[in-house]
Short mmCIF file of C-alpha atoms in Angstrom, two decimals:
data_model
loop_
_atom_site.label_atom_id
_atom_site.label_comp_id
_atom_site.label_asym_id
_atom_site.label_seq_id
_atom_site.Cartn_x
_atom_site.Cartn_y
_atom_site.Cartn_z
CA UNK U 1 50.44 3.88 -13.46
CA UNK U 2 47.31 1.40 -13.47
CA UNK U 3 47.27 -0.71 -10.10
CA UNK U 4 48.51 -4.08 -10.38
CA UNK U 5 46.07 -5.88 -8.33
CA UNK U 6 47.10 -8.61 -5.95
CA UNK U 7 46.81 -12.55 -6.43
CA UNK U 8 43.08 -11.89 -3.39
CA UNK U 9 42.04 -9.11 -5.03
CA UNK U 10 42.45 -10.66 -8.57
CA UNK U 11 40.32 -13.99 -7.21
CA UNK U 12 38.00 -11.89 -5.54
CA UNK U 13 37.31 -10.16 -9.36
CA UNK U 14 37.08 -13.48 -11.14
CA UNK U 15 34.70 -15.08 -8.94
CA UNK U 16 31.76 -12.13 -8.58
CA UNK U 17 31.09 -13.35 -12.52
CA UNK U 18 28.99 -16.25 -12.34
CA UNK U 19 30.37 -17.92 -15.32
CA UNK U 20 28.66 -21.13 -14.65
CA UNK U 21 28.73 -23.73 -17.74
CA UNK U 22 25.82 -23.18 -18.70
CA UNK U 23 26.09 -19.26 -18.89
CA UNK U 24 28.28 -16.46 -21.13
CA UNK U 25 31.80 -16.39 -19.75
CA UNK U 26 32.06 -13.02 -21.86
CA UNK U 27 31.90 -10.28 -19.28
CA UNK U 28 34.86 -12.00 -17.25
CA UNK U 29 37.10 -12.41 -20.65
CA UNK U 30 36.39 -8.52 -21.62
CA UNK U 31 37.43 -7.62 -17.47
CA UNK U 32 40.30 -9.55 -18.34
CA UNK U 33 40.98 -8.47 -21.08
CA UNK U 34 41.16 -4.65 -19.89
CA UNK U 35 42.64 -5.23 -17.06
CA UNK U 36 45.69 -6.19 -18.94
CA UNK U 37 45.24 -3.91 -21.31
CA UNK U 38 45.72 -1.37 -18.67
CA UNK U 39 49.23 -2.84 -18.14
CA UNK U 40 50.13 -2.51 -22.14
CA UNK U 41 49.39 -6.10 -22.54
CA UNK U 42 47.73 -7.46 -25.83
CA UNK U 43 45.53 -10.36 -25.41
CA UNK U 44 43.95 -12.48 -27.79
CA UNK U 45 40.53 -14.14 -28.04
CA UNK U 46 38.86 -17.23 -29.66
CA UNK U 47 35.47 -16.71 -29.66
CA UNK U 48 33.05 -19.41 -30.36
CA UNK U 49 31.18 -19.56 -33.49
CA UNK U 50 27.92 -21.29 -31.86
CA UNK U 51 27.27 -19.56 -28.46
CA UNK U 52 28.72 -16.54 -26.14
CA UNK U 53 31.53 -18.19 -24.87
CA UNK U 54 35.47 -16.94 -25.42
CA UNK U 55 38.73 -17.62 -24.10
CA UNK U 56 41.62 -15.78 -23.93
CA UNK U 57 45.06 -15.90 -24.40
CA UNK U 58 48.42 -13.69 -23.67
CA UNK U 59 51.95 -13.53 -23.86
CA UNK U 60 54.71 -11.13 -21.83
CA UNK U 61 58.06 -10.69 -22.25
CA UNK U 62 60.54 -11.55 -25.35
CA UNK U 63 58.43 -12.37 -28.62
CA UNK U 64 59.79 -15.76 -29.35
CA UNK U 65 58.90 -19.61 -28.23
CA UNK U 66 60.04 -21.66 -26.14
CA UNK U 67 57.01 -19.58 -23.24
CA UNK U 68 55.79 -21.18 -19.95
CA UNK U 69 52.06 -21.44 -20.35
CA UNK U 70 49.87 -21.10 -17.26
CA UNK U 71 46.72 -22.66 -18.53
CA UNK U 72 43.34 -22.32 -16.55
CA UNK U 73 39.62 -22.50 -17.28
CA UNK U 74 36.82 -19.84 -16.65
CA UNK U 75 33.55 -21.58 -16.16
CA UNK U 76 32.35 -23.03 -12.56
CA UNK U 77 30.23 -25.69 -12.16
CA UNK U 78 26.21 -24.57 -11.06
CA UNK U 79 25.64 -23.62 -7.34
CA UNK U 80 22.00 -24.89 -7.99
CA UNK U 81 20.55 -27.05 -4.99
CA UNK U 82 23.72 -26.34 -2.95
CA UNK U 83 23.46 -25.47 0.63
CA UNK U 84 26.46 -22.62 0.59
CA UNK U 85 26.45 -20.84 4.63
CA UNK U 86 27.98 -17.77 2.24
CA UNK U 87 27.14 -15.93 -0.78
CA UNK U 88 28.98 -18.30 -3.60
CA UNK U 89 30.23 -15.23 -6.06
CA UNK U 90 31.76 -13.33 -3.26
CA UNK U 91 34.92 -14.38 -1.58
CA UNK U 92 34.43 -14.78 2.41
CA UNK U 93 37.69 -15.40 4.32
CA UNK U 94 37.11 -17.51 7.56
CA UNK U 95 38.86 -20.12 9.39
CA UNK U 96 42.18 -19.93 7.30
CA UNK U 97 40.10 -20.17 4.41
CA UNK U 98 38.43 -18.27 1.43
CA UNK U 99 35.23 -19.90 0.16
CA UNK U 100 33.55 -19.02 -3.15
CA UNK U 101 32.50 -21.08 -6.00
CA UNK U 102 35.84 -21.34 -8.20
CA UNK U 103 38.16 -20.25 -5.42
CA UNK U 104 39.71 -23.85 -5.36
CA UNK U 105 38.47 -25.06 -9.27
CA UNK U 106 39.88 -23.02 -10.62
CA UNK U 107 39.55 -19.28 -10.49
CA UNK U 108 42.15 -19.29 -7.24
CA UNK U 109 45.03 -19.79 -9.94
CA UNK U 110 43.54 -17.99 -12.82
CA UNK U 111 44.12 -15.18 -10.68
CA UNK U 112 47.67 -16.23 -10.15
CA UNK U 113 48.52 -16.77 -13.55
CA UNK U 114 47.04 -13.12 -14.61
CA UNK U 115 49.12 -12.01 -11.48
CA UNK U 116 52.25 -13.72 -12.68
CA UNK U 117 51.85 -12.41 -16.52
CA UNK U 118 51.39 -8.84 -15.20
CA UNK U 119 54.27 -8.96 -12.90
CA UNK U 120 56.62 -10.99 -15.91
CA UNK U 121 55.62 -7.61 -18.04
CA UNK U 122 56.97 -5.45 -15.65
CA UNK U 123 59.84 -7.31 -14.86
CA UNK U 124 61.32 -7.73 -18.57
CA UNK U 125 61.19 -11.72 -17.94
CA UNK U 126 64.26 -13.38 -20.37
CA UNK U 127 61.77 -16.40 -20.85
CA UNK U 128 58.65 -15.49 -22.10
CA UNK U 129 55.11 -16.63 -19.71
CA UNK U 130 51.84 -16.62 -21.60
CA UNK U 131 48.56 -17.42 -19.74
CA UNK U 132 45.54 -19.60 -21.57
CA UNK U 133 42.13 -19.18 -20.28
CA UNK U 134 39.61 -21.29 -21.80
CA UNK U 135 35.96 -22.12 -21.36
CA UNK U 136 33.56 -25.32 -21.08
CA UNK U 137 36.18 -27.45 -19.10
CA UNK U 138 33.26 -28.18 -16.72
CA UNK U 139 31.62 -29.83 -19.34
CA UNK U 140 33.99 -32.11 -20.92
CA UNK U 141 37.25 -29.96 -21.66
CA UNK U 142 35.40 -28.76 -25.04
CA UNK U 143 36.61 -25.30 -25.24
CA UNK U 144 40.59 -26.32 -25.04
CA UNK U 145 41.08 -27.59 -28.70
CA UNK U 146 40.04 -24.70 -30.60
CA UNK U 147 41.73 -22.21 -28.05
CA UNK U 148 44.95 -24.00 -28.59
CA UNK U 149 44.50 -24.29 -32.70
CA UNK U 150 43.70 -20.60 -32.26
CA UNK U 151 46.93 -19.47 -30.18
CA UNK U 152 49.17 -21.10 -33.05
CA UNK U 153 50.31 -18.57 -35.15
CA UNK U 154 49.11 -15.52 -33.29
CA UNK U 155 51.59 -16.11 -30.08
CA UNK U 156 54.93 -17.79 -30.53
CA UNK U 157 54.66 -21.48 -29.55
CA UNK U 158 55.13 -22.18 -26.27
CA UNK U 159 56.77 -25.25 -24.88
CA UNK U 160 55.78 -26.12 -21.20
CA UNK U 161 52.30 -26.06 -19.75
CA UNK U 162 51.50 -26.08 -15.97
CA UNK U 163 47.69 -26.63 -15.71
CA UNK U 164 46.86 -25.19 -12.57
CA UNK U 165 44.08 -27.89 -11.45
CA UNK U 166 43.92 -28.05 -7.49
CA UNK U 167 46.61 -30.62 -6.77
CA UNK U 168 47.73 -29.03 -3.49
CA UNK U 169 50.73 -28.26 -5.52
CA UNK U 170 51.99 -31.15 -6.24
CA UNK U 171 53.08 -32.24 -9.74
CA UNK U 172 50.62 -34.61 -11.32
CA UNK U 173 52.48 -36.10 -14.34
CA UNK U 174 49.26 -37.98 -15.87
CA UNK U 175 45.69 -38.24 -15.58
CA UNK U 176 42.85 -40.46 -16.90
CA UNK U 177 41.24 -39.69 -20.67
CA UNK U 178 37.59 -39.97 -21.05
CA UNK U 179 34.70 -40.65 -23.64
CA UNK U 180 31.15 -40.10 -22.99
CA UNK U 181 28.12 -40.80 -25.22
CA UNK U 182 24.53 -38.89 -25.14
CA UNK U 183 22.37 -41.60 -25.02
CA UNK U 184 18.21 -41.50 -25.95
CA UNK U 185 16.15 -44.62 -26.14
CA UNK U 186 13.08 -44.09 -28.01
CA UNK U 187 10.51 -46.46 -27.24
CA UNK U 188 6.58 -47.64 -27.30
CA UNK U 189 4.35 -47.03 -25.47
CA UNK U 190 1.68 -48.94 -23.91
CA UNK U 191 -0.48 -49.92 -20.95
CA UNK U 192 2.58 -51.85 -18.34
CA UNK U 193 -0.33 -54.76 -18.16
CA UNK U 194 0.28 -54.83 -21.89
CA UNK U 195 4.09 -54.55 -21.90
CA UNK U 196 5.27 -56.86 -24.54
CA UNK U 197 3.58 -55.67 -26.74
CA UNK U 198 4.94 -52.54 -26.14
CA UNK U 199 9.02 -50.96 -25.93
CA UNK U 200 9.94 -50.11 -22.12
CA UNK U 201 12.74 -47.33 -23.14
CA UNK U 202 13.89 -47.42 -19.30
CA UNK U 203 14.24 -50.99 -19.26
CA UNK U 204 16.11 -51.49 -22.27
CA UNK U 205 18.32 -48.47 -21.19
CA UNK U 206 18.97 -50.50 -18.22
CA UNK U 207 20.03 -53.27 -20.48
CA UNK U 208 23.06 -51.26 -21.32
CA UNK U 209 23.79 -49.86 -17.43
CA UNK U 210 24.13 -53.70 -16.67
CA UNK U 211 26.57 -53.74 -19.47
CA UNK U 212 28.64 -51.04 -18.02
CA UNK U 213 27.80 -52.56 -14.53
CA UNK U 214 29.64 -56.05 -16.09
CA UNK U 215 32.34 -54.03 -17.80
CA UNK U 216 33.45 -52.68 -14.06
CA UNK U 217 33.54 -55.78 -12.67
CA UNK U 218 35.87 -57.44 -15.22
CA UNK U 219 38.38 -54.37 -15.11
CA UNK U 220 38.23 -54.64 -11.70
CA UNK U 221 39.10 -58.36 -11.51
CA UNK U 222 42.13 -58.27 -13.91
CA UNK U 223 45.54 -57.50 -13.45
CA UNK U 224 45.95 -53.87 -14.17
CA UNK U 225 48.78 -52.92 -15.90
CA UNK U 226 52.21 -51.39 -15.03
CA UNK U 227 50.66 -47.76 -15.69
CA UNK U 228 47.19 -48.52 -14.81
CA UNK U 229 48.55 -49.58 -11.25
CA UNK U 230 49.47 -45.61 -11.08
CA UNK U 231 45.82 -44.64 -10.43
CA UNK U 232 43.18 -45.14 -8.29
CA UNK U 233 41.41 -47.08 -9.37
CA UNK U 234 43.45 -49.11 -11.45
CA UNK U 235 41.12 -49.70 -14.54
CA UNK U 236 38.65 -47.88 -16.66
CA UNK U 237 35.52 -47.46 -15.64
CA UNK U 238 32.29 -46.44 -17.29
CA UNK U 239 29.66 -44.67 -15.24
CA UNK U 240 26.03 -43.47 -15.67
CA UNK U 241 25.37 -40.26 -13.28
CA UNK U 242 21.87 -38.95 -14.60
CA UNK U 243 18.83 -40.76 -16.05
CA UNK U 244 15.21 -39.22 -17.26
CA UNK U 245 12.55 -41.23 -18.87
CA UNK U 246 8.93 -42.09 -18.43
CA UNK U 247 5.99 -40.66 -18.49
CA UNK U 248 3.83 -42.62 -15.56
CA UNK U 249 3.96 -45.69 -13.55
CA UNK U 250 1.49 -48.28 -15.17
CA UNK U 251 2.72 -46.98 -19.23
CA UNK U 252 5.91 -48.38 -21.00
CA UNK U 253 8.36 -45.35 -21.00
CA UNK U 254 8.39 -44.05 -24.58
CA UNK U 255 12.09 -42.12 -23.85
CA UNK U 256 15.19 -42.50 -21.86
CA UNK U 257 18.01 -40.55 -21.76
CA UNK U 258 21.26 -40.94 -20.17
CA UNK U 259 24.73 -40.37 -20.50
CA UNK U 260 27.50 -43.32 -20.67
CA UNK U 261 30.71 -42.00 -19.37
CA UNK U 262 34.35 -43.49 -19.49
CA UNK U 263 37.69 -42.66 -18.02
CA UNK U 264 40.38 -44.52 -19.56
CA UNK U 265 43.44 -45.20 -18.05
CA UNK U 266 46.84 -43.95 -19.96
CA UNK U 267 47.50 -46.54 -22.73
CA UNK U 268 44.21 -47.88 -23.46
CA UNK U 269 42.65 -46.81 -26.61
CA UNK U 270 39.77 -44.71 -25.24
CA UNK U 271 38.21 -45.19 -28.96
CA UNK U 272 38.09 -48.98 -27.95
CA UNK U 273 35.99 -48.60 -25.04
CA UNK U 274 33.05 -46.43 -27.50
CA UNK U 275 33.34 -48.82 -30.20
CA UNK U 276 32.27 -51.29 -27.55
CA UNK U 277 29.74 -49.34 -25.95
CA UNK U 278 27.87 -48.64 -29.48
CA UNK U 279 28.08 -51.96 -30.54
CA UNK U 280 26.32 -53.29 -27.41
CA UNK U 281 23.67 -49.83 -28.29
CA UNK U 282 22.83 -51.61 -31.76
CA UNK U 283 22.58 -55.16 -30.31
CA UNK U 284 20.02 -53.84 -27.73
CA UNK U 285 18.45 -50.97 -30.50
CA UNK U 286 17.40 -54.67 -32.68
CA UNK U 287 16.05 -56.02 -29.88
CA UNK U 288 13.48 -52.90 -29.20
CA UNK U 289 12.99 -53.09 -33.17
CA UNK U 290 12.14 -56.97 -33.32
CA UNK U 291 9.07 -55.76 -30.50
CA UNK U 292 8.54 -52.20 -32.38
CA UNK U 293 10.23 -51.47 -35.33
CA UNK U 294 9.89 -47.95 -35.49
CA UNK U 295 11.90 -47.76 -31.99
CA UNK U 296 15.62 -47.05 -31.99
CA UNK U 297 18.48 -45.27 -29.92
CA UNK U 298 20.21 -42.33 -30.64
CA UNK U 299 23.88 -41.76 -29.58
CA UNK U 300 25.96 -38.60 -29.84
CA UNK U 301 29.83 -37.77 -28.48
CA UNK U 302 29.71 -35.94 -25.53
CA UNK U 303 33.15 -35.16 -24.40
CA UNK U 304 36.68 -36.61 -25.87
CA UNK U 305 39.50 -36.21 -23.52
CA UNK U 306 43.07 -37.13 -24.43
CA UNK U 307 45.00 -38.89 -21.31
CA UNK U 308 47.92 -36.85 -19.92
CA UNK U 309 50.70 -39.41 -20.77
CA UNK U 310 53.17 -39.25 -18.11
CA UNK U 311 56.68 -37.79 -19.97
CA UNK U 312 60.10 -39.53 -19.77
CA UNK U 313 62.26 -36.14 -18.69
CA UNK U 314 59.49 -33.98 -19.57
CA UNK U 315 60.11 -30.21 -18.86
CA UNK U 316 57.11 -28.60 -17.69
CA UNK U 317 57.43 -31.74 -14.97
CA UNK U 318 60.94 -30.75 -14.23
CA UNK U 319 60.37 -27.19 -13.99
CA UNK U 320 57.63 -27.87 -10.98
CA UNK U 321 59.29 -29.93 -9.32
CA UNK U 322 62.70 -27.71 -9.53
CA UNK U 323 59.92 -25.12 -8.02
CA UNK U 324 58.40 -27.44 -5.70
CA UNK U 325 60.49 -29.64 -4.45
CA UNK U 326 58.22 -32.34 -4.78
CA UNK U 327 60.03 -35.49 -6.34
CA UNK U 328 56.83 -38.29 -5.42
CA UNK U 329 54.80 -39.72 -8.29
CA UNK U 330 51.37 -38.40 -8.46
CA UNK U 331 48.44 -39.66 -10.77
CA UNK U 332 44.45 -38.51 -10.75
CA UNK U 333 41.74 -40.11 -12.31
CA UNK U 334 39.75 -36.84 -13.32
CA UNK U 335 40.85 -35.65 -16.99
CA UNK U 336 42.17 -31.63 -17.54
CA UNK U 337 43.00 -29.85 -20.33
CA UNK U 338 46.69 -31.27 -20.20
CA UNK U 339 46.16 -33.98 -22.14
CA UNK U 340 44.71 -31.92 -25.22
CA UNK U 341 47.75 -29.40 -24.72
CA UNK U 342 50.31 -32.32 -24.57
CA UNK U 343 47.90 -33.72 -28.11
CA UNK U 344 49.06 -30.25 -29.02
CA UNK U 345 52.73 -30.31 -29.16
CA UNK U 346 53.30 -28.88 -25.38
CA UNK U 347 54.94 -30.72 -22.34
CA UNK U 348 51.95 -30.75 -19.96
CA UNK U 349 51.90 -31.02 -16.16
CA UNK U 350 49.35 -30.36 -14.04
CA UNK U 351 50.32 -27.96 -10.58
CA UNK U 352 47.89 -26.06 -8.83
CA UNK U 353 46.81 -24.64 -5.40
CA UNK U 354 43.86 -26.12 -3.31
CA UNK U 355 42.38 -29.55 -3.25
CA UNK U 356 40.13 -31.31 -5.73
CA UNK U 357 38.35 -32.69 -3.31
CA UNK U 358 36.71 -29.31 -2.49
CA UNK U 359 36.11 -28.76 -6.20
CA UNK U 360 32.12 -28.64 -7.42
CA UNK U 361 31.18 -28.66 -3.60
CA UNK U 362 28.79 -26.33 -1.18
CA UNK U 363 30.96 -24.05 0.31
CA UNK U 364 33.85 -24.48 -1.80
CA UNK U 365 36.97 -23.50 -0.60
CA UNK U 366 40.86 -23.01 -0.83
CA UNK U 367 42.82 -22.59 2.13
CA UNK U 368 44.68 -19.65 2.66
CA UNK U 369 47.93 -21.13 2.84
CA UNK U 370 47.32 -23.30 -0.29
CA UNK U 371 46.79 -19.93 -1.80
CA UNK U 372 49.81 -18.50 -0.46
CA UNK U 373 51.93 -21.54 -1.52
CA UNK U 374 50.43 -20.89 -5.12
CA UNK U 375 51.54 -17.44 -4.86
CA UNK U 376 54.93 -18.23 -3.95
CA UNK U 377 54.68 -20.60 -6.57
CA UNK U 378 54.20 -17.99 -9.00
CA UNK U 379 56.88 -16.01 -7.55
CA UNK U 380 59.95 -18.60 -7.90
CA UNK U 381 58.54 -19.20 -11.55
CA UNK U 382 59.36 -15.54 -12.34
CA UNK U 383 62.98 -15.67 -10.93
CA UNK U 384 63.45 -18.61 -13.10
CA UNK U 385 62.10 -17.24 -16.07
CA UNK U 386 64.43 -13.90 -14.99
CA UNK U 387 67.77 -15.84 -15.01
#
C-alpha cells in the first residue's frame, strides 16, 4: 500500500514548491495530483487557457452531492526583500512553531484538506468530502471562478464550503468584497520651470489619491450600518499601496501608474464604489486634455471579489461551529474565495488554522498547536461525515 503521508509531512511537500504568484503552480498540482492518485483517487484539473497555472479538484467517498468542500489556494505571496532567519521553502520547527512561506497562508491546511480526503477514501465516509485547490488568490482571488464553473458537472455539487484561511479556527461567517482598478496616467512632458504648459501625470494621479483620501474620511465620519458595525473598520475604504511615475526631478512626469483598491463592506454595492472612482478618472482625464489633448488615463479591473454574506442558519457555519465549539461572531476585512463559492451556489464559511496576521510576513509561521488544532479539526469532520 502507498504511504499516506501525515498532515507535517504533507506541509512540508507543499511548501518546497515555490509557487509564488507570479510563478507556475504546475509542478505542485501534478505532485498532488499523484500523490492521490497513488491512493486510487481521481482528481480533476482546470487549467488556464492564458498562462501555466492549474487548480485542482477531488472528491472521496459516495458519488452524489450534498459533499463538504475544503477549499484552499496554492500560490504564496513573493519572499523578495524579506529578511527570513530560515530558508522560506523548507519547513523549520522551532519555538512551538513551523515557519515557511505558506505554512500559515495557506499551504498549512492545504495539507490538511489532502490529509482529510485521503483518510475519507479509506474510511468509506457516508458524506462525501471533496477538496478545491485553486491558484492566483494572492492576486485578487482570480483563479476561484473558473475552478468552480469547472467542478460543475464533473464532481457532484457540493453544498458546504469551509475555506481554510488562517482564522485561528474560528468561524468567520463574512468578510469584506473588493474592487480594484489598474490605473495609468499618461501625460506631457516638459521642463518643471515650464509646467503648465505641460501634463504632470504624478500630480494629476494625486488628484485622484486625494479623492480616495476624502472618500475615507466621509465613511469614516458616518454612521456605519448594522452590518458594517461587524468589521473593523466599519466602512469601505479605498487604498493606493504602490505608485511609479516620472522620469527626473526638474521634467513633468509623462506616466503614472497606480492601483485604486476597495474593500466593501457586506451590503454595499461594490459596483457603486468603481462607478464612482471612474467617474472622478474622466473628470480629472478632461482636465489633463484641456492642458494637452493628446493626454488621457487608462483604467482596467484588477480584482472583483464578492463579499461573504453572513448566512441566516447557514450549514457550512453550523457544521464548524458543531466542530469547534466556537459560538462568537467573527468578521475580517480581507476578502477569500468564500464569497465567489457562496456567488456559486455553496454555503461558505471560512475556518482555518494559524493567524492572518502572520500571513505575507518574514518568517512566516503557524504554531504548532494551531496546526494540531487544525488536525483535530480535520479529524472530528471525518467522524461526522462517518455517521
Amino acid at each position: 500500500m502507498t504511504e499516506r503521508l501525515t498532515p507535517l509531512e504533507l506541509m512540508t511537500k507543499l511548501i518546497s514548491f515555490p509557487t509564488v504568484s507570479r510563478d507556475t503552480n504546475i509542478p505542485l498540482i501534478d505532485w498532488v495530483a499523484d500523490y492521490l492518485a497513488s491512493h486510487g483517487i481521481e482528481s480533476h484539473r482546470y487549467i488556464d487557457p492564458e498562462q501555466p497555472k492549474h487548480a485542482l479538484f477531488a472528491h472521496a467517498g459516495p458519488w452524489e452531492e450534498g459533499a463538504v468542500v475544503l477549499s484552499g489556494h496554492t500560490d504564496v505571496v513573493p519572499v523578495d526583500g524579506q529578511a527570513w532567519d530560515t530558508d522560506p521553502f523548507t519547513v523549520t520547527e522551532k519555538d512551538g512553531r513551523y515557519y515557511g512561506r505558506g505554512t500559515c497562508d495557506m499551504k498549512g491546511f492545504d495539507a490538511l484538506a489532502i490529509w482529510a480526503l485521503v483518510e475519507a477514501h479509506y474510511a468509506e465516509v457516508n458524506r462525501p468530502l471533496q477538496i478545491a485547490l485553486s491558484f492566483d488568490e494572492e492576486i485578487g482571488c482570480t483563479g476561484a471562478p473558473p475552478m468552480i464553473q469547472a467542478m460543475q458537472g464533473v464532481v457532484p455539487k457540493g453544498s458546504a464550503v469551509i475555506v481554510g484561511e488562517p482564522s485561528t479556527m474560528q468561524a468567520v461567517t463574512g468578510h469584506k468584497g473588493g474592487i480594484g482598478f489598474n490605473t495609468h496616467l499618461v501625460g506631457f512632458e516638459v521642463h518643471s520651470s515650464l509646467l503648465h504648459t505641460g501634463v504632470n501625470a504624478i500630480m494629476a494621479g494625486a488628484k485622484l489619491i486625494e479623492w480616495a483620501n476624502d472618500v475615507n474620511s466621509d465613511n469614516m465620519a458616518a454612521k456605519p450600518t448594522e452590518t458594517a458595525a461587524m468589521f473593523d473598520p466599519p466602512f469601505t475604504t479605498a487604498h493606493v499601496g504602490v505608485i511609479e511615475g516620472g522620469t527626473a526631478h526638474n521634467i513633468t512626469a509623462k506616466d503614472c501608474k497606480f492601483a485604486m483598491d476597495f474593500r466593501v463592506v457586506p451590503g454595499e454595492d461594490k459596483n457603486k464604489w468603481g462607478t464612482a472612482y471612474l467617474k472622478k478618472v474622466r473628470e480629472v482625464e478632461k482636465q489633463m486634455q484641456d492642458v494637452v489633448p493628446e493626454t488621457y488615463i487608462e483604467t482596467s479591473t484588477r480584482f472583483d471579489v464578492p463579499a461573504l454574506q453572513p448566512e441566516k442558519d447557514g450549514e457550512a457555519e453550523q457544521i464548524v461551529r458543531q466542530i469547534t465549539g466556537d459560538n462568537a461572531s467573527h468578521k475580517v476585512s480581507y476578502g477569500t474565495e468564500a464569497g465567489q463559492f457562496q456567488e456559486a451556489g455553496y454555503s461558505a464559511v471560512i475556518c482555518g488554522p494559524g493567524d492572518i496576521a502572520q500571513a505575507h510576513q518574514p518568517n512566516e509561521f503557524i504554531e504548532v498547536a494551531q496546526f494540531e488544532a487544525g488536525h483535530d479539526f480535520m479529524r472530528r469532520l471525518l467522524t461526522r461525515l462517518q455517521g
